[in-house]
Every structure is written in structure tokens, then in C-alpha cells.
Amino acid sequence: MTFGFAPASEAASTSAASANRLLEPAEWAAAGIPLLRNPREVVSGLHARHHPQPATAVIAVLDPDERLRASASFVRRPAPADGWMFRNVLLAQLRRVIPHDLRRRTPVRTAVLLYCREGDARWTEEDGAWMWGLRDACTLHGLRCGAYITLTRDGWQVLGEGRGGRRPHSGSAPEPFDTSEAPPPPPRTGGAASEVLRRAAAAR
């Protein structure tokens, strides 16, 4: 498991507080974050649904079968990266779209975060603040903390897993929404109406 690091000028912290509210790559990798079975499908589905632009975050809740149960997107305000603030906004979005699971002994649903940003796919302190915020928001909402995914001009990257792809990327056009969903059921055949239509077509 490998991580890239942005130059110090890019990753420099703009707030002393933010340094205490971020997760380093090694901490994230050691946290036991569950792996996505099909990250490409998850990323493509969220991109088709929300079409995020740079500075847009998409929080999504998946069931045990990795089906999407709820999601919300929002634009990050221009302010120093602070895990505490990120936690608060993520928690507010979760409370808006799905009930909490705090009554369960063990979390069943998993929250994942897709963040579209400028720059390349290497880890930055902003990513570390989002990781801190995601982990804390999940704890407070009774969810498992899932993957943190960046979407940049280079494509998408699941940080901590070493998995990624070139498409979609931060400049991708939105795909038709139905391509990210299950195919529609085939039309029903048989019955009296179908037989009438078949005979009419044969008589032409």
C-alpha cells in the first residue's frame, strides 16, 4: 500500500488547529476501513448522480450489498481545511438524508466520501482533514467509516487502497444517469393483449 505526497508548498497547513484534526495516510491505512468491492461502479454512480465540480464533496451511504441508500453533495466553502468543520458539515448532510443507526450495536451501513478537487491524486492535508471529518461523522451517526475517494484531473483514487482509474475525472461530462443504475426489467410478454398484437403484425 503506497501513498504519494504533495510538495510542502501545496500541503502546507493554513491553520494550526487543522494539524490536530487530520489523519495521516498511515493512520487511515491502519484504521481498518472496509474495502469497496467495486469502487469503479460506486464512483461512476455518484458522478452520474451528482456530477461534482472541483471543491464539491459527495457523501453517500451504502447498504451491506454496496447499494446506494442515500447521498448528498455540497460545495466546500473557501476556508482553511479543518477536520472539525468538515465533520460538522458531513454530519449535517447525513442527518438530512438518512436516519441514524445509533441504536444498533454494530454499524450495518457504510458512508463513503467522494471529494472533487484541483491538483493531482497525491494526499494533501486537506484530504487528511476530510478523512478525520468522515470518521468522526460516521461515529456520531452510527455508520461504518468507508472509503475516501478523490476526483481530480488525473481521474479517481481510493486513498489507502491504491485503486483508481482515469474516468470519470474532474472534467468528465456527466454520463446518462441510467448507465449507472441497474438495467430496466425486460418488457412482459404473453397474455391476451400480446397475442392480439402478434396476430395483427402477422396479418400486415
Short mmCIF file of C-alpha atoms in Angstrom, two decimals, residues 49-174:
data_model
loop_
_atom_site.label_atom_id
_atom_site.label_comp_id
_atom_site.label_asym_id
_atom_site.label_seq_id
_atom_site.Cartn_x
_atom_site.Cartn_y
_atom_site.Cartn_z
CA ARG A 49 -25.91 11.32 -9.99
CA HIS A 50 -24.16 14.48 -8.72
CA HIS A 51 -21.65 15.48 -11.46
CA PRO A 52 -19.25 17.07 -8.97
CA GLN A 53 -17.05 20.00 -9.94
CA PRO A 54 -13.85 20.97 -8.09
CA ALA A 55 -14.48 21.82 -4.41
CA THR A 56 -17.59 19.59 -4.38
CA ALA A 57 -17.98 16.81 -1.81
CA VAL A 58 -20.40 13.89 -2.18
CA ILE A 59 -21.32 11.90 0.93
CA ALA A 60 -23.05 8.58 0.25
CA VAL A 61 -24.45 5.78 2.41
CA LEU A 62 -24.22 2.20 1.16
CA ASP A 63 -26.03 -0.86 2.46
CA PRO A 64 -24.20 -4.17 3.16
CA ASP A 65 -24.62 -5.13 -0.52
CA GLU A 66 -22.99 -1.84 -1.57
CA ARG A 67 -26.24 -0.44 -2.94
CA LEU A 68 -26.68 3.29 -2.63
CA ARG A 69 -29.24 4.22 0.05
CA ALA A 70 -28.76 7.99 0.25
CA SER A 71 -26.38 10.66 -0.96
CA ALA A 72 -25.90 14.41 -0.87
CA SER A 73 -23.47 16.82 -2.48
CA PHE A 74 -22.33 20.28 -1.43
CA VAL A 75 -19.65 22.81 -2.31
CA ARG A 76 -16.88 23.39 0.18
CA ARG A 77 -16.69 26.96 1.42
CA PRO A 78 -13.37 28.78 0.93
CA ALA A 79 -11.83 28.41 4.39
CA PRO A 80 -8.83 26.68 5.97
CA ALA A 81 -9.04 22.88 5.93
CA ASP A 82 -10.28 21.84 9.36
CA GLY A 83 -11.45 18.34 10.19
CA TRP A 84 -13.81 19.66 12.86
CA MET A 85 -15.65 21.86 10.37
CA PHE A 86 -15.69 19.08 7.80
CA ARG A 87 -17.14 16.71 10.41
CA ASN A 88 -19.92 19.16 11.19
CA VAL A 89 -20.96 19.69 7.58
CA LEU A 90 -20.82 15.96 6.79
CA LEU A 91 -22.90 15.14 9.85
CA ALA A 92 -25.46 17.78 8.86
CA GLN A 93 -25.76 16.26 5.39
CA LEU A 94 -26.13 12.73 6.78
CA ARG A 95 -28.85 13.84 9.17
CA ARG A 96 -30.67 15.45 6.27
CA VAL A 97 -30.75 12.40 4.00
CA ILE A 98 -30.87 9.30 6.23
CA PRO A 99 -31.83 8.34 9.83
CA HIS A 100 -29.01 7.47 12.21
CA ASP A 101 -28.13 3.91 13.26
CA LEU A 102 -27.03 4.71 16.80
CA ARG A 103 -29.36 2.08 18.29
CA ARG A 104 -27.50 -0.74 16.57
CA ARG A 105 -24.69 -2.47 18.43
CA THR A 106 -22.71 -2.84 15.22
CA PRO A 107 -22.96 -0.47 12.24
CA VAL A 108 -24.57 -2.05 9.19
CA ARG A 109 -24.44 0.76 6.66
CA THR A 110 -21.26 2.42 5.43
CA ALA A 111 -20.62 6.05 4.50
CA VAL A 112 -18.14 6.90 1.74
CA LEU A 113 -16.92 10.32 0.71
CA LEU A 114 -16.05 11.44 -2.81
CA TYR A 115 -14.24 14.78 -2.99
CA CYS A 116 -13.59 16.54 -6.30
CA ARG A 117 -10.65 18.93 -6.10
CA GLU A 118 -7.89 20.64 -8.04
CA GLY A 119 -4.36 19.24 -8.09
CA ASP A 120 -3.24 15.67 -8.57
CA ALA A 121 -4.14 12.47 -6.75
CA ARG A 122 -1.41 12.68 -4.09
CA TRP A 123 -2.50 13.01 -0.46
CA THR A 124 -2.74 16.52 0.96
CA GLU A 125 -3.53 17.85 4.40
CA GLU A 126 -6.95 18.82 3.07
CA ASP A 127 -7.54 15.13 2.35
CA GLY A 128 -6.40 14.32 5.88
CA ALA A 129 -8.94 16.77 7.28
CA TRP A 130 -11.73 15.19 5.22
CA MET A 131 -10.69 11.75 6.49
CA TRP A 132 -10.82 12.96 10.08
CA GLY A 133 -14.21 14.54 9.50
CA LEU A 134 -15.63 11.46 7.77
CA ARG A 135 -14.51 9.11 10.53
CA ASP A 136 -15.95 11.31 13.25
CA ALA A 137 -19.23 11.98 11.43
CA CYS A 138 -19.74 8.24 10.90
CA THR A 139 -19.20 7.54 14.60
CA LEU A 140 -21.75 10.18 15.57
CA HIS A 141 -24.32 8.87 13.07
CA GLY A 142 -23.90 5.17 13.82
CA LEU A 143 -22.31 4.29 10.48
CA ARG A 144 -19.17 2.45 9.44
CA CYS A 145 -16.49 4.73 8.09
CA GLY A 146 -15.91 3.80 4.48
CA ALA A 147 -13.67 4.86 1.64
CA TYR A 148 -12.38 8.34 1.00
CA ILE A 149 -12.14 8.95 -2.76
CA THR A 150 -10.59 11.89 -4.57
CA LEU A 151 -11.64 13.01 -8.04
CA THR A 152 -9.03 15.12 -9.82
CA ARG A 153 -7.94 15.90 -13.36
CA ASP A 154 -5.99 12.63 -13.30
CA GLY A 155 -9.06 10.53 -12.50
CA TRP A 156 -10.34 8.94 -9.29
CA GLN A 157 -8.32 7.43 -6.46
CA VAL A 158 -9.38 5.49 -3.36
CA LEU A 159 -6.86 6.74 -0.84
CA GLY A 160 -5.35 3.98 1.26
CA GLU A 161 -6.24 1.23 -1.21
CA GLY A 162 -4.06 2.03 -4.18
CA ARG A 163 -7.02 1.62 -6.54
CA GLY A 164 -8.10 4.20 -9.07
CA GLY A 165 -8.97 4.93 -12.68
CA ARG A 166 -8.78 7.63 -15.34
CA ARG A 167 -12.50 8.04 -15.80
CA PRO A 168 -14.50 9.71 -14.53
CA HIS A 169 -12.27 12.68 -13.71
CA SER A 170 -12.91 16.23 -12.53
CA GLY A 171 -13.59 17.43 -16.07
CA SER A 172 -15.73 14.49 -17.24
CA ALA A 173 -19.09 15.21 -18.79
CA PRO A 174 -21.98 13.60 -16.92
#
